[in-house]
Amino acid sequence: MKNLIFTFLAWVVSAMVSASVFAETATLKPIDQYYAHVSASEWVEALPIIRSLVEADPSMPSRWFQYGTCLEALELYPGAISAFKSAYELDSTDYGAQYRIFKNYALAGDAAGFVAFAREEVLKTPHIVELIAQRQEFQEITSSDAYQEFLSQL
């Protein structure tokens, strides 16, 4: 009989804990829901959450960056470029966003877009050309005719 009572109590406590965890998950703030999905690499689930947060307050560069990160993970490179550009326009000191713009042009295989962005950035940051040259992930783009022509015009 004792075992039956202990088993029953253990079951009740377990049910209460499970219900508490479920209730807590349902009441998470949207940004916390986004991070929960991202930490589990659930990018499809994270996308509508971060999109709604960006739409609710498009003045937050960090939300644009998070949106771009989500789009990049889903291999939606043109959208990611646009999101990272929005983040960078709102905070021109966010060189992480600048890097992600270059990275997504490279991932998309868009040498023309990469070069156009490099033309803009070299005016603000002349040493950007050296930084780009050091990055392995840009090697295919930097060896393109379009990029070589850009370098010859500097």
Coordinates of N, CA and C in Angstrom, one line a residue:
M1 N 0.8 -1.2 0.0 CA 0.0 0.0 0.0 C 0.9 1.3 0.0
K2 N 2.0 1.2 0.8 CA 2.9 2.3 0.8 C 3.4 2.7 -0.6
N3 N 3.8 1.6 -1.3 CA 4.4 1.8 -2.7 C 3.3 2.4 -3.6
L4 N 2.1 2.0 -3.4 CA 1.0 2.6 -4.2 C 0.8 4.1 -3.9
I5 N 0.9 4.5 -2.7 CA 0.8 5.9 -2.3 C 2.0 6.7 -2.8
F6 N 3.2 6.2 -2.7 CA 4.3 6.9 -3.2 C 4.3 7.0 -4.7
T7 N 3.9 6.0 -5.4 CA 3.7 6.0 -6.8 C 2.7 7.0 -7.2
F8 N 1.6 7.1 -6.5 CA 0.5 8.0 -6.8 C 1.1 9.5 -6.6
L9 N 1.7 9.7 -5.5 CA 2.3 11.0 -5.2 C 3.3 11.4 -6.2
A10 N 4.2 10.5 -6.6 CA 5.2 10.8 -7.6 C 4.5 11.2 -8.9
W11 N 3.4 10.5 -9.3 CA 2.7 10.8 -10.5 C 2.1 12.2 -10.4
V12 N 1.5 12.5 -9.3 CA 0.8 13.8 -9.1 C 1.9 14.9 -9.2
V13 N 3.0 14.8 -8.6 CA 4.1 15.8 -8.6 C 4.6 15.9 -10.1
S14 N 4.8 14.8 -10.7 CA 5.3 14.8 -12.1 C 4.3 15.5 -13.0
A15 N 3.0 15.3 -12.8 CA 2.0 15.9 -13.6 C 1.9 17.4 -13.4
M16 N 2.1 17.8 -12.1 CA 2.1 19.2 -11.8 C 3.3 19.9 -12.4
V17 N 4.5 19.3 -12.4 CA 5.7 19.9 -12.9 C 5.5 20.0 -14.5
S18 N 5.0 19.0 -15.1 CA 4.8 19.0 -16.5 C 3.8 20.1 -16.9
A19 N 2.7 20.3 -16.2 CA 1.8 21.3 -16.4 C 2.4 22.7 -16.3
S20 N 3.2 22.8 -15.2 CA 3.9 24.1 -15.0 C 4.8 24.5 -16.1
V21 N 5.6 23.5 -16.6 CA 6.5 23.7 -17.7 C 5.8 24.1 -18.9
F22 N 4.7 23.4 -19.2 CA 3.9 23.7 -20.4 C 3.3 25.1 -20.3
A23 N 2.8 25.4 -19.1 CA 2.2 26.8 -19.0 C 3.2 27.8 -19.1
E24 N 4.4 27.6 -18.7 CA 5.5 28.6 -18.8 C 5.9 28.8 -20.3
T25 N 5.9 27.7 -21.0 CA 6.3 27.7 -22.4 C 5.2 28.6 -23.2
A26 N 4.0 28.4 -22.9 CA 2.9 29.1 -23.6 C 2.9 30.6 -23.3
T27 N 3.5 31.0 -22.2 CA 3.5 32.4 -21.8 C 4.8 33.1 -22.1
L28 N 5.7 32.4 -22.8 CA 7.0 33.1 -23.1 C 6.7 34.3 -24.0
K29 N 7.5 35.3 -23.8 CA 7.5 36.5 -24.6 C 7.9 36.1 -26.0
P30 N 7.4 36.8 -27.1 CA 7.8 36.4 -28.4 C 9.3 36.3 -28.7
I31 N 10.0 37.2 -28.1 CA 11.5 37.1 -28.4 C 12.1 35.9 -27.7
D32 N 11.5 35.5 -26.6 CA 12.0 34.3 -25.9 C 11.6 33.0 -26.7
Q33 N 10.4 33.1 -27.3 CA 10.0 32.0 -28.2 C 10.9 31.9 -29.4
Y34 N 11.3 33.0 -30.0 CA 12.2 33.1 -31.1 C 13.5 32.4 -30.7
Y35 N 14.1 32.8 -29.6 CA 15.4 32.3 -29.1 C 15.3 30.8 -28.9
A36 N 14.1 30.3 -28.3 CA 13.9 28.9 -28.1 C 14.0 28.1 -29.4
H37 N 13.3 28.6 -30.4 CA 13.3 28.0 -31.7 C 14.7 28.0 -32.3
V38 N 15.4 29.2 -32.2 CA 16.7 29.3 -32.8 C 17.7 28.3 -32.1
S39 N 17.6 28.2 -30.8 CA 18.6 27.4 -30.1 C 18.4 25.9 -30.5
A40 N 17.2 25.6 -31.0 CA 16.9 24.2 -31.5 C 17.0 24.1 -33.0
S41 N 17.6 25.2 -33.6 CA 17.7 25.2 -35.1 C 16.3 25.0 -35.8
E42 N 15.3 25.5 -35.2 CA 13.9 25.5 -35.8 C 13.7 26.8 -36.5
W43 N 14.3 27.0 -37.6 CA 14.3 28.3 -38.3 C 13.0 28.6 -38.9
V44 N 12.3 27.6 -39.4 CA 11.0 27.8 -40.0 C 10.0 28.3 -39.0
E45 N 10.1 27.8 -37.8 CA 9.2 28.2 -36.7 C 9.6 29.6 -36.1
A46 N 10.9 29.9 -36.2 CA 11.4 31.2 -35.7 C 11.0 32.3 -36.6
L47 N 11.0 32.0 -37.9 CA 10.8 33.1 -38.9 C 9.5 34.0 -38.7
P48 N 8.3 33.4 -38.5 CA 7.2 34.3 -38.4 C 7.2 35.1 -37.1
I49 N 7.9 34.6 -36.1 CA 8.0 35.3 -34.8 C 8.9 36.5 -35.0
I50 N 10.0 36.3 -35.5 CA 11.0 37.5 -35.7 C 10.4 38.5 -36.7
R51 N 9.7 38.0 -37.7 CA 9.1 38.9 -38.7 C 8.1 39.8 -38.1
S52 N 7.3 39.2 -37.2 CA 6.3 40.0 -36.5 C 6.9 41.0 -35.6
L53 N 8.0 40.7 -34.9 CA 8.7 41.6 -34.1 C 9.3 42.8 -34.9
V54 N 9.9 42.5 -36.0 CA 10.4 43.5 -36.9 C 9.3 44.4 -37.4
E55 N 8.2 43.8 -37.8 CA 7.0 44.7 -38.2 C 6.5 45.5 -37.1
A56 N 6.5 45.0 -35.9 CA 6.0 45.8 -34.7 C 6.9 47.0 -34.4
D57 N 8.2 46.8 -34.6 CA 9.1 47.9 -34.3 C 10.3 47.8 -35.2
P58 N 10.1 48.4 -36.4 CA 11.2 48.4 -37.4 C 12.4 49.3 -37.1
S59 N 12.4 49.9 -36.0 CA 13.5 50.8 -35.7 C 14.6 50.1 -34.8
M60 N 14.5 48.9 -34.6 CA 15.4 48.1 -33.8 C 16.4 47.4 -34.7
P61 N 17.7 47.8 -34.8 CA 18.6 47.1 -35.6 C 18.8 45.7 -35.2
S62 N 18.8 45.4 -33.9 CA 19.0 44.0 -33.5 C 18.0 43.0 -34.0
R63 N 16.7 43.5 -34.1 CA 15.7 42.7 -34.6 C 15.9 42.4 -36.1
W64 N 16.3 43.4 -36.8 CA 16.6 43.2 -38.3 C 17.7 42.2 -38.4
F65 N 18.8 42.3 -37.5 CA 19.9 41.4 -37.6 C 19.4 39.9 -37.3
Q66 N 18.5 39.8 -36.3 CA 18.0 38.4 -36.0 C 17.1 37.9 -37.2
Y67 N 16.4 38.8 -37.8 CA 15.6 38.4 -38.9 C 16.5 37.9 -40.1
G68 N 17.6 38.7 -40.3 CA 18.5 38.3 -41.3 C 19.2 37.0 -41.0
T69 N 19.5 36.7 -39.8 CA 20.1 35.5 -39.4 C 19.2 34.3 -39.7
C70 N 17.9 34.5 -39.4 CA 16.9 33.5 -39.6 C 16.8 33.2 -41.1
L71 N 16.7 34.3 -41.9 CA 16.6 34.1 -43.4 C 17.9 33.4 -43.9
E72 N 19.0 33.8 -43.4 CA 20.3 33.2 -43.9 C 20.3 31.7 -43.6
A73 N 19.8 31.3 -42.4 CA 19.8 29.9 -42.0 C 18.8 29.1 -42.9
L74 N 17.8 29.8 -43.4 CA 16.8 29.1 -44.4 C 17.3 29.3 -45.8
E75 N 18.5 29.8 -46.0 CA 19.1 30.0 -47.3 C 18.3 30.9 -48.2
L76 N 17.6 31.9 -47.6 CA 16.9 32.9 -48.3 C 17.8 34.1 -48.4
Y77 N 18.8 34.0 -49.2 CA 19.9 35.0 -49.2 C 19.5 36.4 -49.6
P78 N 18.7 36.6 -50.6 CA 18.3 38.0 -51.0 C 17.5 38.7 -49.8
G79 N 16.6 37.9 -49.1 CA 15.9 38.5 -48.0 C 16.9 38.8 -46.8
A80 N 17.8 37.9 -46.6 CA 18.8 38.1 -45.6 C 19.6 39.3 -45.8
I81 N 20.0 39.5 -47.1 CA 20.8 40.7 -47.4 C 20.0 42.0 -47.1
S82 N 18.8 42.0 -47.5 CA 17.9 43.1 -47.2 C 17.7 43.4 -45.7
A83 N 17.6 42.3 -45.0 CA 17.4 42.5 -43.5 C 18.7 43.0 -42.9
F84 N 19.8 42.4 -43.3 CA 21.1 42.9 -42.7 C 21.4 44.4 -43.1
K85 N 21.0 44.7 -44.4 CA 21.2 46.1 -44.8 C 20.3 47.1 -43.9
S86 N 19.1 46.6 -43.6 CA 18.3 47.4 -42.7 C 18.9 47.6 -41.3
A87 N 19.5 46.6 -40.8 CA 20.2 46.6 -39.5 C 21.4 47.6 -39.6
Y88 N 22.1 47.5 -40.7 CA 23.3 48.3 -40.9 C 23.0 49.8 -41.2
E89 N 21.9 50.0 -41.8 CA 21.4 51.4 -42.0 C 21.0 52.1 -40.7
L90 N 20.4 51.3 -39.8 CA 20.0 51.8 -38.5 C 21.2 52.0 -37.6
D91 N 22.2 51.2 -37.8 CA 23.4 51.3 -36.9 C 24.6 51.0 -37.8
S92 N 25.2 52.1 -38.3 CA 26.3 52.1 -39.2 C 27.6 51.6 -38.6
T93 N 27.6 51.4 -37.3 CA 28.8 50.9 -36.6 C 28.7 49.3 -36.4
D94 N 27.6 48.8 -36.9 CA 27.4 47.3 -36.7 C 28.1 46.6 -37.9
Y95 N 29.4 46.3 -37.6 CA 30.2 45.7 -38.6 C 29.9 44.2 -38.8
G96 N 29.2 43.7 -37.8 CA 28.7 42.3 -37.9 C 27.6 42.2 -39.0
A97 N 26.8 43.3 -39.1 CA 25.8 43.3 -40.1 C 26.5 43.5 -41.5
Q98 N 27.5 44.4 -41.5 CA 28.2 44.6 -42.7 C 28.8 43.3 -43.3
Y99 N 29.5 42.6 -42.4 CA 30.0 41.3 -42.7 C 29.0 40.3 -43.3
R100 N 27.8 40.3 -42.6 CA 26.8 39.4 -43.0 C 26.2 39.8 -44.4
I101 N 26.2 41.0 -44.7 CA 25.8 41.5 -46.1 C 26.7 40.9 -47.1
F102 N 28.0 41.1 -46.9 CA 29.0 40.5 -47.8 C 28.9 38.9 -47.8
K103 N 28.7 38.3 -46.7 CA 28.6 36.9 -46.6 C 27.4 36.4 -47.4
N104 N 26.3 37.0 -47.3 CA 25.1 36.6 -48.0 C 25.2 36.8 -49.5
Y105 N 25.8 37.9 -49.9 CA 26.1 38.0 -51.4 C 27.0 36.9 -51.8
A106 N 28.0 36.5 -51.1 CA 28.8 35.4 -51.4 C 28.1 34.1 -51.4
L107 N 27.2 33.8 -50.4 CA 26.5 32.6 -50.4 C 25.5 32.5 -51.6
A108 N 25.0 33.6 -52.0 CA 24.1 33.7 -53.1 C 24.8 33.6 -54.5
G109 N 26.1 33.7 -54.4 CA 26.9 33.7 -55.6 C 26.7 35.0 -56.5
D110 N 26.3 36.1 -55.8 CA 26.0 37.3 -56.4 C 27.2 38.3 -56.5
A111 N 28.1 38.1 -57.4 CA 29.3 38.9 -57.5 C 29.0 40.3 -57.8
A112 N 28.0 40.6 -58.6 CA 27.6 42.0 -58.9 C 27.1 42.7 -57.7
G113 N 26.3 42.1 -56.9 CA 25.8 42.7 -55.7 C 26.9 42.9 -54.7
F114 N 27.8 41.9 -54.6 CA 29.0 41.9 -53.7 C 29.9 43.1 -54.0
V115 N 30.1 43.3 -55.3 CA 31.0 44.4 -55.8 C 30.3 45.7 -55.6
A116 N 29.0 45.8 -55.9 CA 28.3 47.1 -55.6 C 28.4 47.5 -54.2
F117 N 28.2 46.5 -53.3 CA 28.3 46.8 -51.8 C 29.7 47.2 -51.5
A118 N 30.7 46.5 -52.0 CA 32.1 46.8 -51.7 C 32.4 48.2 -52.2
R119 N 31.9 48.7 -53.3 CA 32.1 50.0 -53.8 C 31.6 51.1 -52.8
E120 N 30.5 50.8 -52.3 CA 29.9 51.8 -51.2 C 30.8 51.8 -50.0
E121 N 31.1 50.6 -49.5 CA 31.8 50.4 -48.3 C 33.3 50.9 -48.3
V122 N 33.9 50.8 -49.4 CA 35.3 51.2 -49.5 C 35.5 52.7 -49.4
L123 N 34.4 53.4 -49.7 CA 34.4 54.9 -49.4 C 34.4 55.2 -48.0
K124 N 33.7 54.4 -47.2 CA 33.6 54.6 -45.7 C 34.7 54.0 -45.0
T125 N 35.2 52.8 -45.5 CA 36.2 52.0 -44.8 C 37.2 51.5 -45.8
P126 N 38.2 52.4 -46.1 CA 39.1 52.0 -47.2 C 39.8 50.6 -47.0
H127 N 40.1 50.2 -45.8 CA 40.8 49.0 -45.5 C 39.8 47.7 -45.7
I128 N 38.6 48.0 -46.1 CA 37.7 46.8 -46.2 C 38.2 45.8 -47.3
V129 N 38.9 46.3 -48.3 CA 39.4 45.4 -49.3 C 40.4 44.4 -48.7
E130 N 41.2 44.8 -47.8 CA 42.2 43.9 -47.2 C 41.4 42.9 -46.3
L131 N 40.4 43.4 -45.6 CA 39.6 42.5 -44.8 C 38.9 41.4 -45.6
I132 N 38.3 41.9 -46.7 CA 37.6 40.9 -47.6 C 38.6 39.9 -48.1
A133 N 39.8 40.3 -48.5 CA 40.8 39.4 -49.1 C 41.2 38.3 -48.1
Q134 N 41.1 38.6 -46.8 CA 41.5 37.6 -45.8 C 40.5 36.6 -45.5
R135 N 39.3 36.7 -46.0 CA 38.2 35.8 -45.7 C 38.0 34.7 -46.7
Q136 N 38.2 33.5 -46.2 CA 38.1 32.3 -47.1 C 36.8 32.2 -47.8
E137 N 35.7 32.5 -47.1 CA 34.4 32.4 -47.6 C 34.1 33.3 -48.8
F138 N 35.0 34.3 -49.0 CA 34.8 35.3 -50.1 C 35.7 35.0 -51.3
Q139 N 36.5 33.9 -51.2 CA 37.5 33.6 -52.2 C 36.9 33.5 -53.6
E140 N 35.8 32.8 -53.7 CA 35.2 32.6 -55.1 C 34.8 34.0 -55.7
I141 N 34.2 34.8 -54.8 CA 33.7 36.1 -55.3 C 34.9 37.0 -55.6
T142 N 36.0 37.0 -54.7 CA 37.1 37.9 -55.0 C 38.0 37.5 -56.1
S143 N 37.8 36.2 -56.6 CA 38.5 35.8 -57.8 C 37.7 36.0 -59.1
S144 N 36.5 36.5 -58.9 CA 35.7 36.8 -60.1 C 36.2 38.0 -60.9
D145 N 35.8 38.0 -62.2 CA 36.2 39.1 -63.0 C 35.7 40.4 -62.5
A146 N 34.4 40.4 -62.1 CA 33.8 41.6 -61.6 C 34.5 42.2 -60.4
Y147 N 35.0 41.4 -59.5 CA 35.7 41.9 -58.3 C 37.1 42.3 -58.7
Q148 N 37.7 41.6 -59.6 CA 39.1 42.0 -60.1 C 39.0 43.3 -60.8
E149 N 38.0 43.5 -61.6 CA 37.8 44.8 -62.2 C 37.6 46.0 -61.2
F150 N 36.8 45.7 -60.2 CA 36.6 46.6 -59.1 C 38.0 47.0 -58.4
L151 N 38.8 46.0 -58.2 CA 40.1 46.3 -57.6 C 41.0 47.1 -58.5
S152 N 40.9 46.9 -59.8 CA 41.7 47.6 -60.7 C 41.3 49.1 -60.8
Q153 N 40.1 49.4 -60.4 CA 39.6 50.8 -60.4 C 39.9 51.6 -59.1
L154 N 40.5 50.9 -58.2 CA 40.8 51.6 -56.9 C 42.0 52.5 -57.0

